Short mmCIF file of C-alpha atoms in Angstrom, two decimals:
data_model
loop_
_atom_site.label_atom_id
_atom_site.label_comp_id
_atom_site.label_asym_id
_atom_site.label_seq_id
_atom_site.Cartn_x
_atom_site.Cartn_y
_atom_site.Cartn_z
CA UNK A 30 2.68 -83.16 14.33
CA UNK A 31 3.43 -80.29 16.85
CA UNK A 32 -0.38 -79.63 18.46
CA UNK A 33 -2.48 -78.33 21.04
CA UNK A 34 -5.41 -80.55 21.60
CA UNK A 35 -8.43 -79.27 23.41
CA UNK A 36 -11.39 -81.86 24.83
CA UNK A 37 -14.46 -81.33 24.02
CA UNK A 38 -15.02 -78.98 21.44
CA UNK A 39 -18.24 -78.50 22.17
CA UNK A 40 -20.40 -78.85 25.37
CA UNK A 41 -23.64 -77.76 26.54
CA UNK A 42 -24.10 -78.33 30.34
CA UNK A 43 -26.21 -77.08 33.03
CA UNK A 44 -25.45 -74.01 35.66
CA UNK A 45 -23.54 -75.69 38.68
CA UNK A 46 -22.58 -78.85 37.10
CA UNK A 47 -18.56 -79.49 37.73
CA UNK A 48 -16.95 -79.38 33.95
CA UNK A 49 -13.46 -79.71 33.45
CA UNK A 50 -11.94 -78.71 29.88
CA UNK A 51 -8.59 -80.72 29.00
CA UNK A 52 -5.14 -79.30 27.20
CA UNK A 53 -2.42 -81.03 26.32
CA UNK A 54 0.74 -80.01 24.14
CA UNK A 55 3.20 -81.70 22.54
CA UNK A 56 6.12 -79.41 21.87
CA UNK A 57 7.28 -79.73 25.21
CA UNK A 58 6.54 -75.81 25.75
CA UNK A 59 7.07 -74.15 28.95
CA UNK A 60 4.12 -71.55 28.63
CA UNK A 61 0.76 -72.37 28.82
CA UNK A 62 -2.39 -70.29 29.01
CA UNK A 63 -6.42 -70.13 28.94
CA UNK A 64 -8.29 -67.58 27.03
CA UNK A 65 -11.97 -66.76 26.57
CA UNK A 66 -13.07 -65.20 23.11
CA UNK A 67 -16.39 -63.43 23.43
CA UNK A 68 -17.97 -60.92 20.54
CA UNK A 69 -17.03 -57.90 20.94
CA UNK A 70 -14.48 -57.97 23.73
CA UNK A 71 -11.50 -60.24 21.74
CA UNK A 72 -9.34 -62.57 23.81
CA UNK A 73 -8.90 -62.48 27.19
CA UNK A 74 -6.66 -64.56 29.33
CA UNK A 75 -8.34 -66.37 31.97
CA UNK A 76 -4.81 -68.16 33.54
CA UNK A 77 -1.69 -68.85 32.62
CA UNK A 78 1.34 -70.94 33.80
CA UNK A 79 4.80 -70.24 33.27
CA UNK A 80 6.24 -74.07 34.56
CA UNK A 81 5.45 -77.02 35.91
CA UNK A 82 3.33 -75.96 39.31
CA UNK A 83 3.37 -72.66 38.80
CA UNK A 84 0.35 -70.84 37.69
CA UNK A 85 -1.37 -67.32 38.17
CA UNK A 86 -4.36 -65.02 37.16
CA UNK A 87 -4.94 -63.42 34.19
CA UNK A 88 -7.20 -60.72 33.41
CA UNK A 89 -10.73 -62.51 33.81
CA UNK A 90 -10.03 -65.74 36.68
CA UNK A 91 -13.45 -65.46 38.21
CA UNK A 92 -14.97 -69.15 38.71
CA UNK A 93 -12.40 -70.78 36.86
CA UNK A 94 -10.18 -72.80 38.22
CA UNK A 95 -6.30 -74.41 36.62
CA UNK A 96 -3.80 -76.88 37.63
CA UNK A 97 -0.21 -77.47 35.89
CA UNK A 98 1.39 -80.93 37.36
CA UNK A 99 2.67 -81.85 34.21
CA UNK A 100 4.29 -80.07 31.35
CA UNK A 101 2.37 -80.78 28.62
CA UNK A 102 -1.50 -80.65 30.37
CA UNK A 103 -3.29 -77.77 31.28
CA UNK A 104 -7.01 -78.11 32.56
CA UNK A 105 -9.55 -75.67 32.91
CA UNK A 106 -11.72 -76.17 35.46
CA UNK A 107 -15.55 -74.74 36.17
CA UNK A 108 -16.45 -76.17 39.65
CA UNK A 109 -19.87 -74.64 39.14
CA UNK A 110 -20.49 -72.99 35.97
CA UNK A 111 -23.05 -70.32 35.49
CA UNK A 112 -24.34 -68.80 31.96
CA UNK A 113 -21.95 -66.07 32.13
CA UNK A 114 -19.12 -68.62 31.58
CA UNK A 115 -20.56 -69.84 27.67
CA UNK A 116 -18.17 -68.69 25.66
CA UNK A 117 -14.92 -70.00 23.35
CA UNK A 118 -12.45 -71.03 25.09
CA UNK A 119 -8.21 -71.58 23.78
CA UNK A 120 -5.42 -72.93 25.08
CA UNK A 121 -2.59 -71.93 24.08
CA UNK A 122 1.37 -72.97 24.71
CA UNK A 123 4.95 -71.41 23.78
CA UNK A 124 8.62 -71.53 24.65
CA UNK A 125 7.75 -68.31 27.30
CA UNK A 126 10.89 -66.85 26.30
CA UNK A 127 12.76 -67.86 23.25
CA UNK A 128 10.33 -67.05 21.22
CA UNK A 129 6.53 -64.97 21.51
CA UNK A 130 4.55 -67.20 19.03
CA UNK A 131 1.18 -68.79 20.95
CA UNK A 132 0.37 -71.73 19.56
CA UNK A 133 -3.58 -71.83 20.07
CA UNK A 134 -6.14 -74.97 20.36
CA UNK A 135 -8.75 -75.34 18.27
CA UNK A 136 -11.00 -74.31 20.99
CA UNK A 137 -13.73 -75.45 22.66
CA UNK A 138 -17.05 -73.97 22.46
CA UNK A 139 -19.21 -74.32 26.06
CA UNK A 140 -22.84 -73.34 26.32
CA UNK A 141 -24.33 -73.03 29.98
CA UNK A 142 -28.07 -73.32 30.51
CA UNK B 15 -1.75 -53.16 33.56
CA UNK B 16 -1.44 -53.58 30.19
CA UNK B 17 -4.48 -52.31 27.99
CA UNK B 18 -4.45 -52.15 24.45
CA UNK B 19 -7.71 -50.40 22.38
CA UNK B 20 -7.64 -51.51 18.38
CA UNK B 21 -9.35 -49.77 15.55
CA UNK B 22 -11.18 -49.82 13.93
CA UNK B 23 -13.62 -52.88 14.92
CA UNK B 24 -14.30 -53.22 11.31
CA UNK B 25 -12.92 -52.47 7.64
CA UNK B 26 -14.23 -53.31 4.89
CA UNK B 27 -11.65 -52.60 1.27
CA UNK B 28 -12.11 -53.94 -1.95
CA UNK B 29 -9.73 -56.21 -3.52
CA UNK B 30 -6.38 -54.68 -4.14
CA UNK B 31 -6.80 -52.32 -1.74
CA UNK B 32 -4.43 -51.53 1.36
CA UNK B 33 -5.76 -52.15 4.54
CA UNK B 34 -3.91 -50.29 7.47
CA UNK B 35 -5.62 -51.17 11.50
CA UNK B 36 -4.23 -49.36 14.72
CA UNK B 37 -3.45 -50.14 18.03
CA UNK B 38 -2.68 -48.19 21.14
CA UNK B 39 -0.98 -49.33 24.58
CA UNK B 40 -0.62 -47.94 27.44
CA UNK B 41 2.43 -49.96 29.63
CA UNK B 42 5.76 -48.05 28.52
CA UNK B 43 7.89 -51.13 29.72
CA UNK B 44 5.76 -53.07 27.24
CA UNK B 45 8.53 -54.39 24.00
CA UNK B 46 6.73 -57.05 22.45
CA UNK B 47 4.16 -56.37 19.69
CA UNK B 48 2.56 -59.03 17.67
CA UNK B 49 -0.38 -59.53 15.36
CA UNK B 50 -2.70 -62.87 14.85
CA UNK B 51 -5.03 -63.88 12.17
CA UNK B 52 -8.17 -65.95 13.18
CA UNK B 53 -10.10 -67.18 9.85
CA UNK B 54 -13.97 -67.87 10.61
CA UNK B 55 -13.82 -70.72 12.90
CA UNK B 56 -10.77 -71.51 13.27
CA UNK B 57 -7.90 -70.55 16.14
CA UNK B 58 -5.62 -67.79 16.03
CA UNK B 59 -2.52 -67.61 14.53
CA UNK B 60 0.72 -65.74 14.15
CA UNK B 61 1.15 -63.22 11.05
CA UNK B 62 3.79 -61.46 12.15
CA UNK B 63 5.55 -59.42 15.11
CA UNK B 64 7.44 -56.95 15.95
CA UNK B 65 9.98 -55.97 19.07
CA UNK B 66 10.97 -52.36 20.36
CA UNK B 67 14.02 -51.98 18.81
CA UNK B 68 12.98 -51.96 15.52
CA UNK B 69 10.57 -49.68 13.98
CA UNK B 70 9.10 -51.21 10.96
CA UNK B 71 9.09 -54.81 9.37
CA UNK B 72 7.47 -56.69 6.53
CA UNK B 73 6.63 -59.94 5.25
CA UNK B 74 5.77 -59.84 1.83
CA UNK B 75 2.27 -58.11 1.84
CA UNK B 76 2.04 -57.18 5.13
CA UNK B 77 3.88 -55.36 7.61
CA UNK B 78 4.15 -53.98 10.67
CA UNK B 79 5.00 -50.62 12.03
CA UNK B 80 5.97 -49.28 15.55
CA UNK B 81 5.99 -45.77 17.58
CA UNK B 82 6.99 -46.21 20.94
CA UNK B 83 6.90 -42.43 21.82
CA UNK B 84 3.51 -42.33 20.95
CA UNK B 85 2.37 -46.07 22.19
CA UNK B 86 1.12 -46.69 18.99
CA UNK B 87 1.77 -49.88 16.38
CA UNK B 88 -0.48 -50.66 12.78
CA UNK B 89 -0.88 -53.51 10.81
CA UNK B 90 -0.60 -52.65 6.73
CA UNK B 91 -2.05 -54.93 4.37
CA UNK B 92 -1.08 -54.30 0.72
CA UNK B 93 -3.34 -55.39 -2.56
CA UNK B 94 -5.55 -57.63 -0.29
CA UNK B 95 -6.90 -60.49 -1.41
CA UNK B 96 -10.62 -62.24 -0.67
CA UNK B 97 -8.35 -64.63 1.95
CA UNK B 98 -7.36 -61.99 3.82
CA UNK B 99 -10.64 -61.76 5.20
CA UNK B 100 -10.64 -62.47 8.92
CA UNK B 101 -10.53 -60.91 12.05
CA UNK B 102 -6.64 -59.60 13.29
CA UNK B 103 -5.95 -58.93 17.28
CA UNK B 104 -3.07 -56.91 18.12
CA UNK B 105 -1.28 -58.06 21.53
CA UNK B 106 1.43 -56.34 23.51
CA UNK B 107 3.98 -57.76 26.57
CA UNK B 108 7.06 -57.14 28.04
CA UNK B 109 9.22 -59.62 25.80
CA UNK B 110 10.60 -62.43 28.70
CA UNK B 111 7.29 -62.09 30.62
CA UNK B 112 5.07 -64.04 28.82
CA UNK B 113 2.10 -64.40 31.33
CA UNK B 114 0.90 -60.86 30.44
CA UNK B 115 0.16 -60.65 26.45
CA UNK B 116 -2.90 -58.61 26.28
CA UNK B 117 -5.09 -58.35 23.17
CA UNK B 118 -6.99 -55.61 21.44
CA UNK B 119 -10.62 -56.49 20.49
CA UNK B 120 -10.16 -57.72 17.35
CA UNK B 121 -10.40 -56.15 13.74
CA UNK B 122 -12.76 -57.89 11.45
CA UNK B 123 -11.74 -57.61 8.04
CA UNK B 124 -14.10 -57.80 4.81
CA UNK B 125 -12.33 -57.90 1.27
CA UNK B 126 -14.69 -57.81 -1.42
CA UNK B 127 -13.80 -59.04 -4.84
#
């Protein structure tokens, strides 16, 4: 079954502990991206990658942190998150350019104390 | 960049009803135009989507219409049903450069039976 898979879907944690939020695809998809969903102010992309080792900002990269060395994993990093940072989170993957469709995680809800 | 501003924030129709929500943008070079669904709790996903060189296109109930002069796109919902209730984001991009789809706020729609 074609899937994004996000780990965990839910975390509490405290401000400045190291948290790491896992993605992985497998549709073999190109594009890959992070967005935070808060109320009020929709989705907004966090990073994105467009290959292997390539990555760059989106709108909102403050204190996160990504790294693409494979092709189908995508982590988020928080090397020290603060309370502005709980929110829902999605991954998300596509072709890039054959197609537009984002196919989303089921996100992953993070609470910081 | 890229923004795009979405109204209203909320609608509320009875069943039956049309539903119609609006969406601004403000990059010219922007081509790409689609629309997700996001049911309580659970991820976004795809409805439907348009490119700049058409100006209108459906899928059964709902549909999609475009005005790049004016920067503007809509979402029409005809005779809604209760399951139509959710909240819809309108995104825009330049088609080929996926890194930049940027969201509207979100729309959350209430159909009452």
């Amino acid at each position: 079954e074609a899937q994004v898979t996000q780990n965990p879907r839910y975390l509490i944690t405290v401000t400045g502990k190291k948290l790491t939020v896992t993605c992985s695809q497998n549709m073999n998809h190109e594009y890959m991206s992070w967005y935070r969903q808060d109320p009020g102010l929709g989705l907004r992309q966090i990073y994105y990658s467009m290959n292997v080792e390539v990555t760059d900002k989106g709108d909102v990269p403050e204190g996160y942190k990504v790294s693409r060395k494979e092709k189908r994993n995508f982590p988020l990093i928080l090397e020290s998150p603060s309370p502005n940072q709980t929110s829902l989170y999605f991954c998300a993957s596509s072709t890039g350019l054959a197609t537009g469709e984002l196919f989303f995680g089921e996100g992953s809800r993070l609470t910081v104390l | 960049g890229e923004n795009v501003e979405q109204h209203p924030s909320t609608l509320s129709v009875q069943e039956g009803d049309s539903a119609v929500i609006k969406c601004t943008y403000s990059d010219s070079a922007s081509n790409y135009f689609p629309w997700y669904k996001q049911e309580l709790g659970k991820r976004p996903q795809l409805i439907i989507d348009i490119r700049s060189n058409v100006g209108e296109k459906k899928d059964q109930r709902i549909a999609v219409t475009l005005n790049k002069t004016a920067k503007h796109f809509s979402l029409h919902i005809t005779e809604t049903q209760p399951e139509d209730s959710a909240v819809y984001f309108c995104a825009a991009s330049r088609w080929g450069s996926q890194g930049n789809l940027i969201f509207g706020k979100g729309t959350k729609l209430s159909v009452k039976p």
